[in-house]
Amino acid sequence: MTYVVVENCIKCKYTDCVEVCPVDCFYEGENMLVINPDECIDCGVCEPECPAAAIKSDTKKGVGPWLKLNAELSKVWPQLTNKREALPEAKEFNGKPGKLEMLSREPGKGD
């Protein structure tokens, strides 16, 4: 089992989850985060920390495509180990449906 970052992270990119992760399994794209499922230890401490409720257990219905996406992108995006500011538009986009087409597959900006 693992945890998965889902659609609501897109255009929000809160990083409260990164700060509490004991194994540093988060990776950063330009406008969302992903979890490397091979590194996640299924501790669950990240899930309640996400202000956008964008982290789900892989046992939840409908997260299969997101598990695959997290696995793929975590192999090409840089690892993120420190909390950063959310995207400027995070409050505006939190909870908006249909954000998948807004996903940028570009790596994160880095430090």
Coordinates of C-alpha atoms in Angstrom, one line a residue:
M1 CA 0.0 0.0 0.0
T2 CA 1.0 3.6 -0.6
Y3 CA -0.4 7.1 -0.6
V4 CA -1.0 8.9 -3.8
V5 CA -1.3 12.6 -4.8
V6 CA -4.5 13.2 -6.8
E7 CA -6.0 15.9 -9.0
N8 CA -6.7 18.6 -6.4
C9 CA -3.0 19.2 -5.9
I10 CA -2.8 20.6 -9.5
K11 CA -2.4 24.4 -9.4
C12 CA -2.3 24.3 -5.5
K13 CA 1.0 22.5 -4.6
Y14 CA 0.8 22.9 -0.9
T15 CA 3.9 21.3 0.7
D16 CA 2.8 20.8 4.3
C17 CA 2.9 17.0 3.5
V18 CA 6.6 17.2 2.6
E19 CA 7.5 18.6 6.0
V20 CA 6.1 15.6 7.9
C21 CA 7.2 12.7 5.5
P22 CA 9.7 10.5 7.4
V23 CA 11.1 9.0 4.2
D24 CA 11.2 12.0 1.7
C25 CA 9.1 10.3 -0.9
F26 CA 7.6 13.5 -2.5
Y27 CA 8.7 14.8 -5.9
E28 CA 8.0 18.2 -7.4
G29 CA 6.6 19.2 -10.7
E30 CA 5.9 22.7 -11.8
N31 CA 2.3 22.8 -10.5
M32 CA 1.8 19.6 -8.4
L33 CA 3.6 17.1 -6.2
V34 CA 3.7 13.3 -6.5
I35 CA 4.6 10.5 -4.2
N36 CA 7.0 7.7 -5.2
P37 CA 5.0 4.6 -4.4
D38 CA 8.1 2.5 -4.1
E39 CA 9.5 4.8 -1.4
C40 CA 6.2 5.5 0.5
I41 CA 6.0 3.4 3.8
D42 CA 2.2 3.9 4.1
C43 CA 2.5 5.7 7.4
G44 CA -0.3 8.1 6.5
V45 CA 1.1 11.2 8.3
C46 CA 1.0 13.2 5.1
E47 CA -2.7 12.8 4.3
P48 CA -4.2 14.9 7.1
E49 CA -1.5 17.6 6.5
C50 CA -2.7 18.5 3.0
P51 CA -5.0 21.6 3.1
A52 CA -6.4 20.6 -0.3
A53 CA -7.2 17.0 0.7
A54 CA -5.2 15.9 -2.4
I55 CA -3.5 12.8 -0.8
K56 CA -5.4 9.5 -0.8
S57 CA -4.6 5.9 0.1
D58 CA -4.2 3.7 -2.9
T59 CA -7.0 1.6 -1.6
K60 CA -9.5 4.3 -2.3
K61 CA -11.7 3.8 -5.3
G62 CA -10.6 5.6 -8.4
V63 CA -7.0 6.4 -7.5
G64 CA -5.5 3.7 -9.8
P65 CA -4.7 6.2 -12.7
W66 CA -3.2 8.6 -10.1
L67 CA -1.0 5.8 -8.7
K68 CA 0.4 5.2 -12.2
L69 CA 0.9 8.9 -12.8
N70 CA 2.7 9.3 -9.4
A71 CA 5.0 6.4 -10.2
E72 CA 5.9 7.7 -13.6
L73 CA 6.4 11.3 -12.6
S74 CA 8.4 10.6 -9.5
K75 CA 11.0 9.0 -11.7
V76 CA 11.6 12.2 -13.6
W77 CA 10.8 15.0 -11.2
P78 CA 13.3 16.2 -8.5
Q79 CA 12.8 15.1 -4.9
L80 CA 11.4 17.7 -2.6
T81 CA 12.4 17.5 1.1
N82 CA 11.5 21.0 2.4
K83 CA 8.3 22.9 2.8
R84 CA 7.7 25.8 0.4
E85 CA 5.0 28.3 -0.3
A86 CA 2.0 27.1 -2.1
L87 CA 1.4 28.4 -5.6
P88 CA 0.0 31.9 -5.7
E89 CA -3.3 30.7 -7.2
A90 CA -3.7 27.8 -4.7
K91 CA -6.8 29.2 -2.9
E92 CA -8.5 30.0 -6.2
F93 CA -7.9 26.5 -7.6
N94 CA -8.5 24.4 -4.4
G95 CA -11.5 22.3 -5.0
K96 CA -12.0 23.1 -8.7
P97 CA -12.9 20.1 -10.8
G98 CA -11.3 19.2 -14.1
K99 CA -7.8 20.3 -13.4
L100 CA -6.1 17.3 -15.0
E101 CA -5.7 19.1 -18.3
M102 CA -3.8 21.8 -16.4
L103 CA -1.1 19.4 -15.2
S104 CA 2.3 20.5 -16.3
R105 CA 4.7 17.5 -16.7
E106 CA 7.7 19.8 -16.3
P107 CA 10.0 19.3 -13.4
G108 CA 9.8 21.7 -10.4
K109 CA 11.7 24.9 -10.2
G110 CA 14.0 23.7 -7.4
D111 CA 15.7 25.7 -4.8

